[in-house]
Amino acid sequence: MDVNTLLQKYAAGARDFRDLDLFRCDLEGVNLSGASLFRCNLFSANLYRANLLGTNLFRANLINANLCNANLSGADLSEAELIGANLSGADLSGADLSGADLSGADLSHATLSYVDLSNATLKRAKLVDTTLNHAKLIKTNAQGATWVDVGVEKAEFISVEGLSAELMTLFMSQGAVFIASNSSPQYQSVGL
């Protein structure tokens, strides 16, 4: 299905577009809020400023996709592949990113408040001026991630890999909650 057909069907009320191959398609500025793009191939797609509010992107391939300034509030991105994706300035408030692979993704200036990042991968991800207030990071792999001026008020960190004791201390001073677990001896090093 080409982009024009997709948008015509969406305008006519269709919302189920699962398993489509939208490889490198240009969807800049489109409104697909509430659509199901379940398991769609959006590899290197241009979704700049797209409205994907509440969209189902479960297990979607968004490797190297441009989601800069996109609205992904409340979207289901669980188990999605977002390796190398540009999410700078994106609004991901309340999105489900559990099990998602965000390795090397750019999350600079993005809003991830109330996001679920349980079992997600943030290896080498760039988090600069990113908001993670009230987010859940449970068994998240953040090895090699860049953390600069990140808002973490009431964010929950449980068994997160790749955080230094200094960074944990800084986040705790900014209102983050670290919950020690028996399998997380590094948390004991900051007095938990």
PDB file of C-alpha atoms in Angstrom:
ATOM      1  CA  MET A   1       0.000   0.000   0.000  1.00  0.00           C
ATOM      2  CA  ASP A   2       1.414   3.403  -0.912  1.00  0.00           C
ATOM      3  CA  VAL A   3       1.250   6.473   1.311  1.00  0.00           C
ATOM      4  CA  ASN A   4      -1.590   8.158  -0.616  1.00  0.00           C
ATOM      5  CA  THR A   5      -3.787   5.048  -0.356  1.00  0.00           C
ATOM      6  CA  LEU A   6      -2.996   4.756   3.355  1.00  0.00           C
ATOM      7  CA  LEU A   7      -3.980   8.366   3.986  1.00  0.00           C
ATOM      8  CA  GLN A   8      -7.166   8.063   1.887  1.00  0.00           C
ATOM      9  CA  LYS A   9      -8.230   4.962   3.834  1.00  0.00           C
ATOM     10  CA  TYR A  10      -7.423   6.678   7.130  1.00  0.00           C
ATOM     11  CA  ALA A  11      -9.492   9.724   6.078  1.00  0.00           C
ATOM     12  CA  ALA A  12     -12.356   7.338   5.244  1.00  0.00           C
ATOM     13  CA  GLY A  13     -12.274   5.911   8.775  1.00  0.00           C
ATOM     14  CA  ALA A  14      -9.971   2.893   8.464  1.00  0.00           C
ATOM     15  CA  ARG A  15      -7.570   2.463  11.388  1.00  0.00           C
ATOM     16  CA  ASP A  16      -6.110  -1.054  10.977  1.00  0.00           C
ATOM     17  CA  PHE A  17      -2.937  -0.929   8.908  1.00  0.00           C
ATOM     18  CA  ARG A  18      -1.009  -3.761  10.533  1.00  0.00           C
ATOM     19  CA  ASP A  19       1.948  -5.501   8.873  1.00  0.00           C
ATOM     20  CA  LEU A  20       2.370  -2.896   6.108  1.00  0.00           C
ATOM     21  CA  ASP A  21       5.710  -2.356   4.416  1.00  0.00           C
ATOM     22  CA  LEU A  22       6.287   1.411   4.561  1.00  0.00           C
ATOM     23  CA  PHE A  23      10.053   1.195   4.050  1.00  0.00           C
ATOM     24  CA  ARG A  24      11.559   4.691   3.680  1.00  0.00           C
ATOM     25  CA  CYS A  25       8.127   6.268   3.124  1.00  0.00           C
ATOM     26  CA  ASP A  26       7.553   9.986   3.600  1.00  0.00           C
ATOM     27  CA  LEU A  27       4.879  10.588   6.224  1.00  0.00           C
ATOM     28  CA  GLU A  28       6.033  14.038   7.289  1.00  0.00           C
ATOM     29  CA  GLY A  29       3.342  15.883   9.236  1.00  0.00           C
ATOM     30  CA  VAL A  30       0.638  13.238   8.712  1.00  0.00           C
ATOM     31  CA  ASN A  31      -2.136  12.535  11.197  1.00  0.00           C
ATOM     32  CA  LEU A  32      -2.423   8.821  11.968  1.00  0.00           C
ATOM     33  CA  SER A  33      -3.577   9.218  15.569  1.00  0.00           C
ATOM     34  CA  GLY A  34      -5.287   6.137  16.931  1.00  0.00           C
ATOM     35  CA  ALA A  35      -4.223   3.963  13.994  1.00  0.00           C
ATOM     36  CA  SER A  36      -2.828   0.451  14.318  1.00  0.00           C
ATOM     37  CA  LEU A  37       0.576   0.206  12.664  1.00  0.00           C
ATOM     38  CA  PHE A  38       1.185  -3.089  14.474  1.00  0.00           C
ATOM     39  CA  ARG A  39       4.402  -4.754  13.181  1.00  0.00           C
ATOM     40  CA  CYS A  40       4.704  -2.267  10.284  1.00  0.00           C
ATOM     41  CA  ASN A  41       8.044  -1.838   8.560  1.00  0.00           C
ATOM     42  CA  LEU A  42       8.843   1.874   8.883  1.00  0.00           C
ATOM     43  CA  PHE A  43      12.591   1.460   8.431  1.00  0.00           C
ATOM     44  CA  SER A  44      14.127   4.897   7.690  1.00  0.00           C
ATOM     45  CA  ALA A  45      10.642   6.410   7.325  1.00  0.00           C
ATOM     46  CA  ASN A  46      10.219  10.173   7.620  1.00  0.00           C
ATOM     47  CA  LEU A  47       7.649  10.845  10.356  1.00  0.00           C
ATOM     48  CA  TYR A  48       8.839  14.359  11.154  1.00  0.00           C
ATOM     49  CA  ARG A  49       6.107  16.211  13.084  1.00  0.00           C
ATOM     50  CA  ALA A  50       3.673  13.304  12.531  1.00  0.00           C
ATOM     51  CA  ASN A  51       0.665  13.031  14.842  1.00  0.00           C
ATOM     52  CA  LEU A  52       0.809   9.461  16.175  1.00  0.00           C
ATOM     53  CA  LEU A  53      -1.163  10.103  19.356  1.00  0.00           C
ATOM     54  CA  GLY A  54      -2.311   6.763  20.784  1.00  0.00           C
ATOM     55  CA  THR A  55      -1.050   4.851  17.763  1.00  0.00           C
ATOM     56  CA  ASN A  56      -0.337   1.129  18.080  1.00  0.00           C
ATOM     57  CA  LEU A  57       3.258   0.584  16.926  1.00  0.00           C
ATOM     58  CA  PHE A  58       3.768  -2.718  18.766  1.00  0.00           C
ATOM     59  CA  ARG A  59       6.820  -4.509  17.323  1.00  0.00           C
ATOM     60  CA  ALA A  60       7.100  -1.943  14.531  1.00  0.00           C
ATOM     61  CA  ASN A  61      10.426  -1.562  12.730  1.00  0.00           C
ATOM     62  CA  LEU A  62      11.382   2.098  13.177  1.00  0.00           C
ATOM     63  CA  ILE A  63      15.125   1.618  12.749  1.00  0.00           C
ATOM     64  CA  ASN A  64      16.722   4.910  11.621  1.00  0.00           C
ATOM     65  CA  ALA A  65      13.263   6.533  11.369  1.00  0.00           C
ATOM     66  CA  ASN A  66      12.924  10.303  11.667  1.00  0.00           C
ATOM     67  CA  LEU A  67      10.417  10.941  14.464  1.00  0.00           C
ATOM     68  CA  CYS A  68      11.753  14.396  15.284  1.00  0.00           C
ATOM     69  CA  ASN A  69       9.034  16.524  16.931  1.00  0.00           C
ATOM     70  CA  ALA A  70       6.442  13.762  16.437  1.00  0.00           C
ATOM     71  CA  ASN A  71       3.506  13.394  18.829  1.00  0.00           C
ATOM     72  CA  LEU A  72       3.676   9.847  20.211  1.00  0.00           C
ATOM     73  CA  SER A  73       1.730  10.534  23.417  1.00  0.00           C
ATOM     74  CA  GLY A  74       0.102   7.359  24.687  1.00  0.00           C
ATOM     75  CA  ALA A  75       1.464   5.314  21.785  1.00  0.00           C
ATOM     76  CA  ASP A  76       2.156   1.602  22.163  1.00  0.00           C
ATOM     77  CA  LEU A  77       5.792   1.188  21.131  1.00  0.00           C
ATOM     78  CA  SER A  78       6.339  -1.953  23.164  1.00  0.00           C
ATOM     79  CA  GLU A  79       8.957  -4.231  21.610  1.00  0.00           C
ATOM     80  CA  ALA A  80       9.444  -1.744  18.765  1.00  0.00           C
ATOM     81  CA  GLU A  81      12.834  -1.456  17.086  1.00  0.00           C
ATOM     82  CA  LEU A  82      13.948   2.180  17.329  1.00  0.00           C
ATOM     83  CA  ILE A  83      17.669   1.613  16.804  1.00  0.00           C
ATOM     84  CA  GLY A  84      19.277   4.852  15.629  1.00  0.00           C
ATOM     85  CA  ALA A  85      15.895   6.608  15.445  1.00  0.00           C
ATOM     86  CA  ASN A  86      15.723  10.395  15.712  1.00  0.00           C
ATOM     87  CA  LEU A  87      13.217  11.154  18.468  1.00  0.00           C
ATOM     88  CA  SER A  88      14.587  14.595  19.297  1.00  0.00           C
ATOM     89  CA  GLY A  89      11.836  16.913  20.458  1.00  0.00           C
ATOM     90  CA  ALA A  90       9.250  14.115  20.301  1.00  0.00           C
ATOM     91  CA  ASP A  91       6.401  13.934  22.811  1.00  0.00           C
ATOM     92  CA  LEU A  92       6.265  10.385  24.168  1.00  0.00           C
ATOM     93  CA  SER A  93       4.278  11.222  27.312  1.00  0.00           C
ATOM     94  CA  GLY A  94       2.569   8.105  28.650  1.00  0.00           C
ATOM     95  CA  ALA A  95       3.893   5.888  25.851  1.00  0.00           C
ATOM     96  CA  ASP A  96       4.613   2.201  26.380  1.00  0.00           C
ATOM     97  CA  LEU A  97       8.227   1.534  25.409  1.00  0.00           C
ATOM     98  CA  SER A  98       8.558  -1.685  27.383  1.00  0.00           C
ATOM     99  CA  GLY A  99      10.916  -4.068  25.641  1.00  0.00           C
ATOM    100  CA  ALA A 100      11.726  -1.496  22.945  1.00  0.00           C
ATOM    101  CA  ASP A 101      15.235  -1.254  21.501  1.00  0.00           C
ATOM    102  CA  LEU A 102      16.356   2.398  21.494  1.00  0.00           C
ATOM    103  CA  SER A 103      20.048   1.655  21.000  1.00  0.00           C
ATOM    104  CA  GLY A 104      21.761   4.732  19.605  1.00  0.00           C
ATOM    105  CA  ALA A 105      18.489   6.676  19.454  1.00  0.00           C
ATOM    106  CA  ASP A 106      18.494  10.464  19.840  1.00  0.00           C
ATOM    107  CA  LEU A 107      16.056  11.417  22.614  1.00  0.00           C
ATOM    108  CA  SER A 108      17.372  14.950  23.051  1.00  0.00           C
ATOM    109  CA  HIS A 109      14.726  17.482  24.127  1.00  0.00           C
ATOM    110  CA  ALA A 110      12.120  14.681  24.112  1.00  0.00           C
ATOM    111  CA  THR A 111       9.348  14.357  26.696  1.00  0.00           C
ATOM    112  CA  LEU A 112       9.133  10.882  28.214  1.00  0.00           C
ATOM    113  CA  SER A 113       7.055  11.667  31.288  1.00  0.00           C
ATOM    114  CA  TYR A 114       5.060   8.685  32.591  1.00  0.00           C
ATOM    115  CA  VAL A 115       6.750   6.408  30.025  1.00  0.00           C
ATOM    116  CA  ASP A 116       7.254   2.688  30.680  1.00  0.00           C
ATOM    117  CA  LEU A 117      10.828   1.730  29.732  1.00  0.00           C
ATOM    118  CA  SER A 118      10.770  -1.639  31.498  1.00  0.00           C
ATOM    119  CA  ASN A 119      13.140  -4.130  29.841  1.00  0.00           C
ATOM    120  CA  ALA A 120      13.977  -1.520  27.192  1.00  0.00           C
ATOM    121  CA  THR A 121      17.428  -0.957  25.723  1.00  0.00           C
ATOM    122  CA  LEU A 122      18.932   2.540  25.822  1.00  0.00           C
ATOM    123  CA  LYS A 123      22.488   1.499  24.893  1.00  0.00           C
ATOM    124  CA  ARG A 124      24.413   4.505  23.540  1.00  0.00           C
ATOM    125  CA  ALA A 125      21.161   6.526  23.440  1.00  0.00           C
ATOM    126  CA  LYS A 126      21.457  10.307  23.647  1.00  0.00           C
ATOM    127  CA  LEU A 127      19.392  11.882  26.430  1.00  0.00           C
ATOM    128  CA  VAL A 128      20.153  15.607  26.504  1.00  0.00           C
ATOM    129  CA  ASP A 129      17.584  17.924  28.090  1.00  0.00           C
ATOM    130  CA  THR A 130      15.199  14.950  28.121  1.00  0.00           C
ATOM    131  CA  THR A 131      12.262  14.774  30.529  1.00  0.00           C
ATOM    132  CA  LEU A 132      11.779  11.420  32.282  1.00  0.00           C
ATOM    133  CA  ASN A 133       9.570  12.592  35.154  1.00  0.00           C
ATOM    134  CA  HIS A 134       7.475   9.730  36.618  1.00  0.00           C
ATOM    135  CA  ALA A 135       8.968   7.272  34.089  1.00  0.00           C
ATOM    136  CA  LYS A 136       9.524   3.608  34.956  1.00  0.00           C
ATOM    137  CA  LEU A 137      12.944   2.178  34.157  1.00  0.00           C
ATOM    138  CA  ILE A 138      12.873  -1.419  35.346  1.00  0.00           C
ATOM    139  CA  LYS A 139      15.633  -3.744  34.115  1.00  0.00           C
ATOM    140  CA  THR A 140      16.492  -1.138  31.492  1.00  0.00           C
ATOM    141  CA  ASN A 141      19.884  -1.431  29.791  1.00  0.00           C
ATOM    142  CA  ALA A 142      21.418   2.047  29.601  1.00  0.00           C
ATOM    143  CA  GLN A 143      25.061   1.109  29.030  1.00  0.00           C
ATOM    144  CA  GLY A 144      26.938   3.846  27.209  1.00  0.00           C
ATOM    145  CA  ALA A 145      23.946   6.218  27.218  1.00  0.00           C
ATOM    146  CA  THR A 146      24.588   9.964  27.411  1.00  0.00           C
ATOM    147  CA  TRP A 147      22.684  11.677  30.240  1.00  0.00           C
ATOM    148  CA  VAL A 148      22.855  15.503  30.274  1.00  0.00           C
ATOM    149  CA  ASP A 149      20.333  17.775  32.024  1.00  0.00           C
ATOM    150  CA  VAL A 150      17.737  14.989  32.290  1.00  0.00           C
ATOM    151  CA  GLY A 151      14.587  15.611  34.334  1.00  0.00           C
ATOM    152  CA  VAL A 152      13.985  12.586  36.553  1.00  0.00           C
ATOM    153  CA  GLU A 153      11.526  13.751  39.222  1.00  0.00           C
ATOM    154  CA  LYS A 154       9.744  10.715  40.686  1.00  0.00           C
ATOM    155  CA  ALA A 155      11.189   8.458  37.966  1.00  0.00           C
ATOM    156  CA  GLU A 156      11.624   4.878  39.194  1.00  0.00           C
ATOM    157  CA  PHE A 157      14.951   3.165  38.567  1.00  0.00           C
ATOM    158  CA  ILE A 158      15.000  -0.548  39.363  1.00  0.00           C
ATOM    159  CA  SER A 159      17.880  -2.800  38.240  1.00  0.00           C
ATOM    160  CA  VAL A 160      19.026  -0.347  35.546  1.00  0.00           C
ATOM    161  CA  GLU A 161      22.317  -1.324  33.905  1.00  0.00           C
ATOM    162  CA  GLY A 162      24.958   1.235  33.028  1.00  0.00           C
ATOM    163  CA  LEU A 163      24.364   3.982  35.587  1.00  0.00           C
ATOM    164  CA  SER A 164      27.383   5.153  37.554  1.00  0.00           C
ATOM    165  CA  ALA A 165      27.157   5.742  41.298  1.00  0.00           C
ATOM    166  CA  GLU A 166      27.692   9.472  40.608  1.00  0.00           C
ATOM    167  CA  LEU A 167      24.787   9.585  38.179  1.00  0.00           C
ATOM    168  CA  MET A 168      22.516   7.699  40.573  1.00  0.00           C
ATOM    169  CA  THR A 169      23.425  10.123  43.360  1.00  0.00           C
ATOM    170  CA  LEU A 170      22.676  13.082  41.066  1.00  0.00           C
ATOM    171  CA  PHE A 171      19.330  11.611  40.003  1.00  0.00           C
ATOM    172  CA  MET A 172      18.367  10.881  43.613  1.00  0.00           C
ATOM    173  CA  SER A 173      19.106  14.506  44.498  1.00  0.00           C
ATOM    174  CA  GLN A 174      16.710  15.512  41.705  1.00  0.00           C
ATOM    175  CA  GLY A 175      13.864  13.369  43.024  1.00  0.00           C
ATOM    176  CA  ALA A 176      14.402  10.037  41.281  1.00  0.00           C
ATOM    177  CA  VAL A 177      13.499   6.893  43.190  1.00  0.00           C
ATOM    178  CA  PHE A 178      15.974   4.024  43.251  1.00  0.00           C
ATOM    179  CA  ILE A 179      14.624   0.751  44.543  1.00  0.00           C
ATOM    180  CA  ALA A 180      17.239  -1.771  45.572  1.00  0.00           C
ATOM    181  CA  SER A 181      16.861  -5.347  44.534  1.00  0.00           C
ATOM    182  CA  ASN A 182      18.890  -8.383  45.487  1.00  0.00           C
ATOM    183  CA  SER A 183      20.195  -8.610  41.922  1.00  0.00           C
ATOM    184  CA  SER A 184      21.326  -4.951  41.889  1.00  0.00           C
ATOM    185  CA  PRO A 185      24.383  -4.633  44.116  1.00  0.00           C
ATOM    186  CA  GLN A 186      25.371  -1.334  42.479  1.00  0.00           C
ATOM    187  CA  TYR A 187      22.421   0.364  44.211  1.00  0.00           C
ATOM    188  CA  GLN A 188      23.852  -0.519  47.600  1.00  0.00           C
ATOM    189  CA  SER A 189      26.889   1.593  46.700  1.00  0.00           C
ATOM    190  CA  VAL A 190      24.767   4.747  46.955  1.00  0.00           C
ATOM    191  CA  GLY A 191      23.424   3.845  50.369  1.00  0.00           C
ATOM    192  CA  LEU A 192      20.180   2.133  49.507  1.00  0.00           C
TER     193      LEU A 192
END
